[in-house]
Amino acid sequence: DLEGAEAGYREALAIQAGVGARSAIIPRLNLGLVQSARGDHAASRTTLEAALPVLAREGERRLLAAAHACLLPSLASARDGVAFDVHYASATELLESTSTVEVDVASAAERAGRLWRSAGDQQRSRVSFALAHAQWTALKQEIQAKALEAFLR
């Protein structure tokens, strides 16, 4: 239940932020993911963008890579191609340099691809699907990877 998950992450974030816990970043990231999965892309964008400077400051490169990638559906939903290109470049560089492979990254990239496809932006759709395909393949999720191959031609 995504609504229940969102409420739980909000509560965890409030508690941890209230005591100054460094770990408050994890509930923030999870909240952004749930908001995106629910289709609340504006809220997800705000939540995930707020996490980026904290992750960068703390040197959390793997989480930073995932956060950039998980922003992609929000940017696609907003049709913000300039921001998408910036975050896509950051995500792919960090994912590669940290060898990060995550289901959340694959899912987010796939959602971004579908959003760009519906908007008629074939180039951004294709790079999103390529990122999703690479992640699904690395995760050995052959069914998900195979399902994207048609979009990569």
Tab-separated table of N, CA and C in Angstrom:
chain	number	residue	atom	x	y	z
A	1	ASP	N	0.846	-1.171	0.000
A	1	ASP	CA	0.000	0.000	0.000
A	1	ASP	C	0.898	1.242	0.000
A	2	LEU	N	0.905	1.950	-1.120
A	2	LEU	CA	1.811	3.098	-1.274
A	2	LEU	C	1.461	4.245	-0.331
A	3	GLU	N	0.176	4.444	-0.060
A	3	GLU	CA	-0.203	5.527	0.862
A	3	GLU	C	0.307	5.243	2.265
A	4	GLY	N	0.198	3.997	2.701
A	4	GLY	CA	0.705	3.613	4.015
A	4	GLY	C	2.208	3.752	4.090
A	5	ALA	N	2.878	3.359	3.011
A	5	ALA	CA	4.340	3.491	2.968
A	5	ALA	C	4.748	4.952	3.041
A	6	GLU	N	4.040	5.793	2.299
A	6	GLU	CA	4.366	7.225	2.329
A	6	GLU	C	4.185	7.792	3.732
A	7	ALA	N	3.093	7.430	4.382
A	7	ALA	CA	2.854	7.925	5.746
A	7	ALA	C	3.956	7.446	6.693
A	8	GLY	N	4.361	6.192	6.545
A	8	GLY	CA	5.429	5.658	7.394
A	8	GLY	C	6.746	6.362	7.180
A	9	TYR	N	7.094	6.628	5.930
A	9	TYR	CA	8.349	7.323	5.642
A	9	TYR	C	8.306	8.760	6.127
A	10	ARG	N	7.153	9.406	6.011
A	10	ARG	CA	7.024	10.778	6.533
A	10	ARG	C	7.234	10.798	8.049
A	11	GLU	N	6.650	9.817	8.726
A	11	GLU	CA	6.798	9.738	10.177
A	11	GLU	C	8.251	9.471	10.559
A	12	ALA	N	8.895	8.534	9.880
A	12	ALA	CA	10.301	8.227	10.166
A	12	ALA	C	11.183	9.437	9.900
A	13	LEU	N	10.899	10.143	8.817
A	13	LEU	CA	11.672	11.338	8.478
A	13	LEU	C	11.514	12.399	9.558
A	14	ALA	N	10.294	12.608	10.012
A	14	ALA	CA	10.047	13.620	11.043
A	14	ALA	C	10.758	13.269	12.346
A	15	ILE	N	10.703	12.005	12.718
A	15	ILE	CA	11.350	11.571	13.962
A	15	ILE	C	12.863	11.724	13.858
A	16	GLN	N	13.439	11.202	12.782
A	16	GLN	CA	14.890	11.239	12.641
A	16	GLN	C	15.413	12.653	12.432
A	17	ALA	N	14.695	13.438	11.666
A	17	ALA	CA	15.125	14.823	11.462
A	17	ALA	C	15.016	15.608	12.769
A	18	GLY	N	14.008	15.280	13.569
A	18	GLY	CA	13.806	15.966	14.838
A	18	GLY	C	14.940	15.758	15.821
A	19	VAL	N	15.601	14.620	15.742
A	19	VAL	CA	16.721	14.355	16.642
A	19	VAL	C	18.067	14.568	15.953
A	20	GLY	N	18.014	15.088	14.736
A	20	GLY	CA	19.242	15.386	14.007
A	20	GLY	C	19.968	14.156	13.503
A	21	ALA	N	19.250	13.085	13.307
A	21	ALA	CA	19.874	11.837	12.865
A	21	ALA	C	20.379	11.942	11.434
A	22	ARG	N	21.615	11.522	11.259
A	22	ARG	CA	22.206	11.513	9.923
A	22	ARG	C	21.422	10.582	8.996
A	23	SER	N	20.858	9.528	9.564
A	23	SER	CA	20.152	8.536	8.770
A	23	SER	C	18.812	9.023	8.229
A	24	ALA	N	18.424	10.247	8.526
A	24	ALA	CA	17.161	10.776	8.020
A	24	ALA	C	17.142	10.799	6.492
A	25	ILE	N	18.275	10.678	5.870
A	25	ILE	CA	18.323	10.721	4.404
A	25	ILE	C	17.651	9.498	3.791
A	26	ILE	N	17.716	8.348	4.449
A	26	ILE	CA	17.129	7.122	3.896
A	26	ILE	C	15.606	7.229	3.816
A	27	PRO	N	14.915	7.634	4.889
A	27	PRO	CA	13.470	7.827	4.744
A	27	PRO	C	13.120	8.885	3.693
A	28	ARG	N	13.963	9.912	3.552
A	28	ARG	CA	13.696	10.940	2.539
A	28	ARG	C	13.767	10.340	1.137
A	29	LEU	N	14.780	9.537	0.886
A	29	LEU	CA	14.898	8.892	-0.424
A	29	LEU	C	13.714	7.954	-0.676
A	30	ASN	N	13.378	7.159	0.334
A	30	ASN	CA	12.258	6.223	0.179
A	30	ASN	C	10.940	6.962	-0.028
A	31	LEU	N	10.764	8.083	0.654
A	31	LEU	CA	9.567	8.897	0.458
A	31	LEU	C	9.494	9.376	-0.988
A	32	GLY	N	10.610	9.860	-1.515
A	32	GLY	CA	10.637	10.300	-2.912
A	32	GLY	C	10.309	9.187	-3.885
A	33	LEU	N	10.789	7.982	-3.608
A	33	LEU	CA	10.496	6.831	-4.466
A	33	LEU	C	9.014	6.483	-4.433
A	34	VAL	N	8.429	6.490	-3.247
A	34	VAL	CA	7.009	6.173	-3.118
A	34	VAL	C	6.167	7.241	-3.810
A	35	GLN	N	6.536	8.494	-3.629
A	35	GLN	CA	5.792	9.579	-4.291
A	35	GLN	C	5.843	9.401	-5.806
A	36	SER	N	7.000	9.038	-6.327
A	36	SER	CA	7.132	8.819	-7.765
A	36	SER	C	6.286	7.637	-8.220
A	37	ALA	N	6.340	6.549	-7.484
A	37	ALA	CA	5.565	5.358	-7.841
A	37	ALA	C	4.064	5.651	-7.826
A	38	ARG	N	3.632	6.556	-6.931
A	38	ARG	CA	2.224	6.952	-6.858
A	38	ARG	C	1.843	7.925	-7.961
A	39	GLY	N	2.837	8.433	-8.690
A	39	GLY	CA	2.562	9.397	-9.747
A	39	GLY	C	2.566	10.831	-9.275
A	40	ASP	N	2.976	11.072	-8.032
A	40	ASP	CA	3.060	12.438	-7.506
A	40	ASP	C	4.468	12.961	-7.806
A	41	HIS	N	4.700	13.250	-9.069
A	41	HIS	CA	6.047	13.573	-9.540
A	41	HIS	C	6.550	14.914	-9.026
A	42	ALA	N	5.669	15.873	-8.840
A	42	ALA	CA	6.112	17.177	-8.315
A	42	ALA	C	6.637	17.016	-6.887
A	43	ALA	N	5.911	16.271	-6.063
A	43	ALA	CA	6.359	16.045	-4.677
A	43	ALA	C	7.642	15.225	-4.657
A	44	SER	N	7.706	14.221	-5.515
A	44	SER	CA	8.908	13.383	-5.584
A	44	SER	C	10.118	14.222	-5.973
A	45	ARG	N	9.943	15.092	-6.924
A	45	ARG	CA	11.050	15.946	-7.355
A	45	ARG	C	11.552	16.811	-6.201
A	46	THR	N	10.626	17.431	-5.492
A	46	THR	CA	11.010	18.274	-4.357
A	46	THR	C	11.757	17.460	-3.306
A	47	THR	N	11.235	16.291	-2.985
A	47	THR	CA	11.839	15.431	-1.960
A	47	THR	C	13.235	14.976	-2.370
A	48	LEU	N	13.368	14.475	-3.591
A	48	LEU	CA	14.661	13.942	-4.036
A	48	LEU	C	15.686	15.052	-4.261
A	49	GLU	N	15.252	16.184	-4.791
A	49	GLU	CA	16.193	17.293	-4.988
A	49	GLU	C	16.750	17.778	-3.649
A	50	ALA	N	15.931	17.739	-2.601
A	50	ALA	CA	16.399	18.153	-1.273
A	50	ALA	C	17.455	17.193	-0.732
A	51	ALA	N	17.424	15.951	-1.168
A	51	ALA	CA	18.390	14.955	-0.692
A	51	ALA	C	19.745	15.082	-1.386
A	52	LEU	N	19.785	15.606	-2.587
A	52	LEU	CA	21.025	15.623	-3.373
A	52	LEU	C	22.189	16.321	-2.671
A	53	PRO	N	22.023	17.546	-2.165
A	53	PRO	CA	23.179	18.198	-1.531
A	53	PRO	C	23.652	17.478	-0.273
A	54	VAL	N	22.734	16.865	0.449
A	54	VAL	CA	23.118	16.114	1.659
A	54	VAL	C	23.962	14.913	1.263
A	55	LEU	N	23.509	14.177	0.264
A	55	LEU	CA	24.253	13.000	-0.202
A	55	LEU	C	25.620	13.394	-0.739
A	56	ALA	N	25.679	14.487	-1.481
A	56	ALA	CA	26.962	14.947	-2.029
A	56	ALA	C	27.907	15.357	-0.905
A	57	ARG	N	27.391	16.098	0.059
A	57	ARG	CA	28.212	16.560	1.184
A	57	ARG	C	28.744	15.383	2.002
A	58	GLU	N	27.939	14.348	2.161
A	58	GLU	CA	28.338	13.194	2.968
A	58	GLU	C	29.140	12.153	2.171
A	59	GLY	N	29.331	12.424	0.883
A	59	GLY	CA	30.115	11.509	0.066
A	59	GLY	C	29.429	10.187	-0.222
A	60	GLU	N	28.120	10.171	-0.169
A	60	GLU	CA	27.327	8.959	-0.414
A	60	GLU	C	27.090	8.795	-1.919
A	61	ARG	N	28.152	8.438	-2.627
A	61	ARG	CA	28.109	8.420	-4.095
A	61	ARG	C	27.118	7.399	-4.664
A	62	ARG	N	26.984	6.239	-4.036
A	62	ARG	CA	26.040	5.232	-4.533
A	62	ARG	C	24.601	5.713	-4.368
A	63	LEU	N	24.299	6.278	-3.203
A	63	LEU	CA	22.956	6.817	-2.980
A	63	LEU	C	22.707	8.047	-3.846
A	64	LEU	N	23.748	8.839	-4.062
A	64	LEU	CA	23.627	10.003	-4.938
A	64	LEU	C	23.310	9.567	-6.363
A	65	ALA	N	23.972	8.523	-6.821
A	65	ALA	CA	23.698	7.982	-8.158
A	65	ALA	C	22.233	7.571	-8.266
A	66	ALA	N	21.757	6.843	-7.269
A	66	ALA	CA	20.369	6.382	-7.281
A	66	ALA	C	19.398	7.558	-7.215
A	67	ALA	N	19.703	8.560	-6.399
A	67	ALA	CA	18.812	9.714	-6.278
A	67	ALA	C	18.694	10.467	-7.604
A	68	HIS	N	19.820	10.672	-8.286
A	68	HIS	CA	19.767	11.325	-9.607
A	68	HIS	C	18.900	10.509	-10.563
A	69	ALA	N	19.097	9.200	-10.564
A	69	ALA	CA	18.330	8.337	-11.469
A	69	ALA	C	16.850	8.326	-11.101
A	70	CYS	N	16.550	8.312	-9.818
A	70	CYS	CA	15.159	8.246	-9.383
A	70	CYS	C	14.408	9.555	-9.598
A	71	LEU	N	15.139	10.616	-9.870
A	71	LEU	CA	14.524	11.899	-10.244
A	71	LEU	C	14.011	11.891	-11.687
A	72	LEU	N	14.517	11.002	-12.503
A	72	LEU	CA	14.226	11.040	-13.937
A	72	LEU	C	12.739	10.984	-14.281
A	73	PRO	N	11.922	10.143	-13.626
A	73	PRO	CA	10.495	10.169	-13.978
A	73	PRO	C	9.827	11.510	-13.665
A	74	SER	N	10.222	12.142	-12.574
A	74	SER	CA	9.639	13.446	-12.231
A	74	SER	C	9.969	14.485	-13.281
A	75	LEU	N	11.197	14.441	-13.776
A	75	LEU	CA	11.620	15.406	-14.785
A	75	LEU	C	10.950	15.118	-16.125
A	76	ALA	N	10.778	13.836	-16.419
A	76	ALA	CA	10.065	13.468	-17.648
A	76	ALA	C	8.605	13.892	-17.559
A	77	SER	N	7.987	13.686	-16.402
A	77	SER	CA	6.594	14.080	-16.211
A	77	SER	C	6.415	15.578	-16.394
A	78	ALA	N	7.388	16.354	-15.922
A	78	ALA	CA	7.342	17.817	-16.043
A	78	ALA	C	7.788	18.292	-17.420
A	79	ARG	N	8.257	17.361	-18.243
A	79	ARG	CA	8.803	17.675	-19.586
A	79	ARG	C	9.956	18.669	-19.477
A	80	ASP	N	10.741	18.505	-18.407
A	80	ASP	CA	11.897	19.376	-18.167
A	80	ASP	C	13.137	18.698	-18.740
A	81	GLY	N	13.309	18.860	-20.048
A	81	GLY	CA	14.406	18.205	-20.737
A	81	GLY	C	15.783	18.662	-20.292
A	82	VAL	N	15.921	19.935	-19.973
A	82	VAL	CA	17.226	20.456	-19.549
A	82	VAL	C	17.646	19.810	-18.228
A	83	ALA	N	16.750	19.813	-17.243
A	83	ALA	CA	17.069	19.187	-15.954
A	83	ALA	C	17.246	17.684	-16.120
A	84	PHE	N	16.426	17.066	-16.957
A	84	PHE	CA	16.566	15.626	-17.204
A	84	PHE	C	17.969	15.319	-17.723
A	85	ASP	N	18.437	16.080	-18.697
A	85	ASP	CA	19.752	15.824	-19.280
A	85	ASP	C	20.863	15.947	-18.240
A	86	VAL	N	20.753	16.926	-17.364
A	86	VAL	CA	21.751	17.133	-16.307
A	86	VAL	C	21.744	15.956	-15.336
A	87	HIS	N	20.567	15.576	-14.865
A	87	HIS	CA	20.480	14.494	-13.880
A	87	HIS	C	20.788	13.138	-14.510
A	88	TYR	N	20.408	12.960	-15.765
A	88	TYR	CA	20.742	11.713	-16.457
A	88	TYR	C	22.266	11.570	-16.567
A	89	ALA	N	22.941	12.638	-16.943
A	89	ALA	CA	24.401	12.599	-17.060
A	89	ALA	C	25.044	12.314	-15.702
A	90	SER	N	24.561	12.966	-14.652
A	90	SER	CA	25.098	12.716	-13.312
A	90	SER	C	24.839	11.284	-12.882
A	91	ALA	N	23.619	10.812	-13.122
A	91	ALA	CA	23.261	9.447	-12.731
A	91	ALA	C	24.132	8.421	-13.439
A	92	THR	N	24.253	8.544	-14.754
A	92	THR	CA	24.999	7.523	-15.495
A	92	THR	C	26.479	7.542	-15.125
A	93	GLU	N	27.050	8.716	-14.907
A	93	GLU	CA	28.466	8.791	-14.509
A	93	GLU	C	28.670	8.141	-13.145
A	94	LEU	N	27.798	8.468	-12.197
A	94	LEU	CA	27.929	7.922	-10.845
A	94	LEU	C	27.597	6.431	-10.798
A	95	LEU	N	26.587	6.018	-11.529
A	95	LEU	CA	26.247	4.591	-11.560
A	95	LEU	C	27.425	3.783	-12.082
A	96	GLU	N	28.027	4.284	-13.140
A	96	GLU	CA	29.171	3.575	-13.720
A	96	GLU	C	30.378	3.588	-12.785
A	97	SER	N	30.714	4.740	-12.230
A	97	SER	CA	31.922	4.840	-11.404
A	97	SER	C	31.798	4.109	-10.069
A	98	THR	N	30.558	3.890	-9.600
A	98	THR	CA	30.355	3.184	-8.338
A	98	THR	C	29.863	1.754	-8.545
A	99	SER	N	29.653	1.370	-9.789
A	99	SER	CA	29.108	0.035	-10.119
A	99	SER	C	27.780	-0.220	-9.399
A	100	THR	N	26.985	0.810	-9.289
A	100	THR	CA	25.699	0.694	-8.603
A	100	THR	C	24.658	0.071	-9.523
A	101	VAL	N	23.995	-0.938	-9.008
A	101	VAL	CA	22.908	-1.610	-9.708
A	101	VAL	C	21.772	-1.751	-8.699
A	102	GLU	N	20.623	-1.175	-9.022
A	102	GLU	CA	19.500	-1.146	-8.081
A	102	GLU	C	18.176	-1.314	-8.816
A	103	VAL	N	17.277	-2.054	-8.221
A	103	VAL	CA	15.930	-2.213	-8.773
A	103	VAL	C	15.242	-0.857	-8.882
A	104	ASP	N	15.412	-0.001	-7.871
A	104	ASP	CA	14.764	1.313	-7.898
A	104	ASP	C	15.253	2.150	-9.076
A	105	VAL	N	16.519	2.044	-9.406
A	105	VAL	CA	17.070	2.770	-10.549
A	105	VAL	C	16.463	2.235	-11.841
A	106	ALA	N	16.428	0.915	-11.970
A	106	ALA	CA	15.862	0.307	-13.178
A	106	ALA	C	14.403	0.709	-13.359
A	107	SER	N	13.636	0.621	-12.294
A	107	SER	CA	12.214	0.973	-12.359
A	107	SER	C	12.006	2.440	-12.700
A	108	ALA	N	12.798	3.309	-12.074
A	108	ALA	CA	12.665	4.749	-12.333
A	108	ALA	C	13.027	5.077	-13.775
A	109	ALA	N	14.105	4.501	-14.262
A	109	ALA	CA	14.509	4.765	-15.649
A	109	ALA	C	13.444	4.263	-16.627
A	110	GLU	N	12.867	3.123	-16.330
A	110	GLU	CA	11.806	2.600	-17.198
A	110	GLU	C	10.585	3.514	-17.187
A	111	ARG	N	10.189	3.995	-15.996
A	111	ARG	CA	9.053	4.932	-15.929
A	111	ARG	C	9.358	6.207	-16.704
A	112	ALA	N	10.596	6.704	-16.581
A	112	ALA	CA	10.979	7.910	-17.336
A	112	ALA	C	10.886	7.653	-18.831
A	113	GLY	N	11.342	6.489	-19.261
A	113	GLY	CA	11.258	6.146	-20.677
A	113	GLY	C	9.830	6.153	-21.189
A	114	ARG	N	8.931	5.594	-20.407
A	114	ARG	CA	7.518	5.553	-20.817
A	114	ARG	C	6.912	6.964	-20.851
A	115	LEU	N	7.280	7.790	-19.881
A	115	LEU	CA	6.766	9.162	-19.866
A	115	LEU	C	7.277	9.963	-21.059
A	116	TRP	N	8.570	9.830	-21.365
A	116	TRP	CA	9.111	10.547	-22.529
A	116	TRP	C	8.504	10.014	-23.822
A	117	ARG	N	8.289	8.708	-23.868
A	117	ARG	CA	7.685	8.113	-25.074
A	117	ARG	C	6.293	8.692	-25.300
A	118	SER	N	5.506	8.791	-24.228
A	118	SER	CA	4.154	9.341	-24.371
A	118	SER	C	4.184	10.828	-24.721
A	119	ALA	N	5.286	11.502	-24.369
A	119	ALA	CA	5.436	12.926	-24.711
A	119	ALA	C	5.992	13.117	-26.122
A	120	GLY	N	6.401	12.017	-26.756
A	120	GLY	CA	6.923	12.102	-28.115
A	120	GLY	C	8.405	12.413	-28.210
A	121	ASP	N	9.126	12.345	-27.102
A	121	ASP	CA	10.570	12.618	-27.121
A	121	ASP	C	11.303	11.281	-27.205
A	122	GLN	N	11.546	10.850	-28.436
A	122	GLN	CA	12.120	9.528	-28.656
A	122	GLN	C	13.557	9.417	-28.153
A	123	GLN	N	14.328	10.480	-28.251
A	123	GLN	CA	15.725	10.429	-27.804
A	123	GLN	C	15.817	10.213	-26.296
A	124	ARG	N	15.086	11.011	-25.542
A	124	ARG	CA	15.132	10.852	-24.082
A	124	ARG	C	14.463	9.548	-23.655
A	125	SER	N	13.447	9.149	-24.367
A	125	SER	CA	12.817	7.864	-24.089
A	125	SER	C	13.828	6.735	-24.279
A	126	ARG	N	14.550	6.792	-25.372
A	126	ARG	CA	15.510	5.726	-25.690
A	126	ARG	C	16.637	5.655	-24.655
A	127	VAL	N	17.193	6.797	-24.241
A	127	VAL	CA	18.285	6.736	-23.256
A	127	VAL	C	17.771	6.253	-21.904
A	128	SER	N	16.526	6.604	-21.576
A	128	SER	CA	15.931	6.119	-20.330
A	128	SER	C	15.759	4.604	-20.381
A	129	PHE	N	15.212	4.120	-21.486
A	129	PHE	CA	15.032	2.675	-21.636
A	129	PHE	C	16.382	1.949	-21.670
A	130	ALA	N	17.391	2.571	-22.257
A	130	ALA	CA	18.724	1.943	-22.291
A	130	ALA	C	19.290	1.810	-20.874
A	131	LEU	N	19.110	2.835	-20.057
A	131	LEU	CA	19.561	2.766	-18.674
A	131	LEU	C	18.793	1.676	-17.923
A	132	ALA	N	17.491	1.647	-18.097
A	132	ALA	CA	16.674	0.616	-17.444
A	132	ALA	C	17.106	-0.775	-17.893
A	133	HIS	N	17.313	-0.937	-19.184
A	133	HIS	CA	17.732	-2.233	-19.732
A	133	HIS	C	19.070	-2.665	-19.132
A	134	ALA	N	20.016	-1.752	-19.053
A	134	ALA	CA	21.335	-2.083	-18.487
A	134	ALA	C	21.204	-2.500	-17.026
A	135	GLN	N	20.364	-1.793	-16.277
A	135	GLN	CA	20.173	-2.130	-14.864
A	135	GLN	C	19.465	-3.484	-14.712
A	136	TRP	N	18.380	-3.699	-15.476
A	136	TRP	CA	17.667	-4.978	-15.390
A	136	TRP	C	18.596	-6.134	-15.784
A	137	THR	N	19.404	-5.915	-16.793
A	137	THR	CA	20.337	-6.960	-17.239
A	137	THR	C	21.352	-7.270	-16.148
A	138	ALA	N	21.926	-6.238	-15.555
A	138	ALA	CA	22.906	-6.435	-14.482
A	138	ALA	C	22.278	-7.123	-13.267
A	139	LEU	N	20.992	-6.888	-13.064
A	139	LEU	CA	20.265	-7.520	-11.964
A	139	LEU	C	19.803	-8.938	-12.312
A	140	LYS	N	20.110	-9.360	-13.550
A	140	LYS	CA	19.707	-10.678	-14.055
A	140	LYS	C	18.179	-10.838	-14.076
A	141	GLN	N	17.513	-9.747	-14.361
A	141	GLN	CA	16.057	-9.742	-14.506
A	141	GLN	C	15.741	-9.783	-16.001
A	142	GLU	N	15.852	-10.971	-16.567
A	142	GLU	CA	15.782	-11.145	-18.015
A	142	GLU	C	14.428	-10.765	-18.603
A	143	ILE	N	13.354	-11.036	-17.888
A	143	ILE	CA	12.023	-10.712	-18.412
A	143	ILE	C	11.868	-9.205	-18.575
A	144	GLN	N	12.258	-8.440	-17.537
A	144	GLN	CA	12.153	-6.982	-17.615
A	144	GLN	C	13.073	-6.420	-18.696
A	145	ALA	N	14.291	-6.949	-18.777
A	145	ALA	CA	15.237	-6.470	-19.792
A	145	ALA	C	14.714	-6.760	-21.192
A	146	LYS	N	14.230	-7.964	-21.398
A	146	LYS	CA	13.726	-8.362	-22.724
A	146	LYS	C	12.547	-7.485	-23.149
A	147	ALA	N	11.696	-7.132	-22.185
A	147	ALA	CA	10.521	-6.313	-22.493
A	147	ALA	C	10.899	-4.938	-23.038
A	148	LEU	N	12.112	-4.474	-22.755
A	148	LEU	CA	12.531	-3.145	-23.204
A	148	LEU	C	13.266	-3.168	-24.537
A	149	GLU	N	13.646	-4.310	-25.010
A	149	GLU	CA	14.469	-4.395	-26.215
A	149	GLU	C	13.810	-3.753	-27.432
A	150	ALA	N	12.499	-3.866	-27.533
A	150	ALA	CA	11.786	-3.261	-28.666
A	150	ALA	C	11.940	-1.736	-28.695
A	151	PHE	N	12.092	-1.130	-27.504
A	151	PHE	CA	12.231	0.327	-27.424
A	151	PHE	C	13.642	0.798	-27.735
A	152	LEU	N	14.570	-0.131	-27.831
A	152	LEU	CA	15.971	0.228	-28.039
A	152	LEU	C	16.382	0.142	-29.513
A	153	ARG	N	15.494	-0.299	-30.360
A	153	ARG	CA	15.819	-0.435	-31.788
A	153	ARG	C	15.659	0.864	-32.528
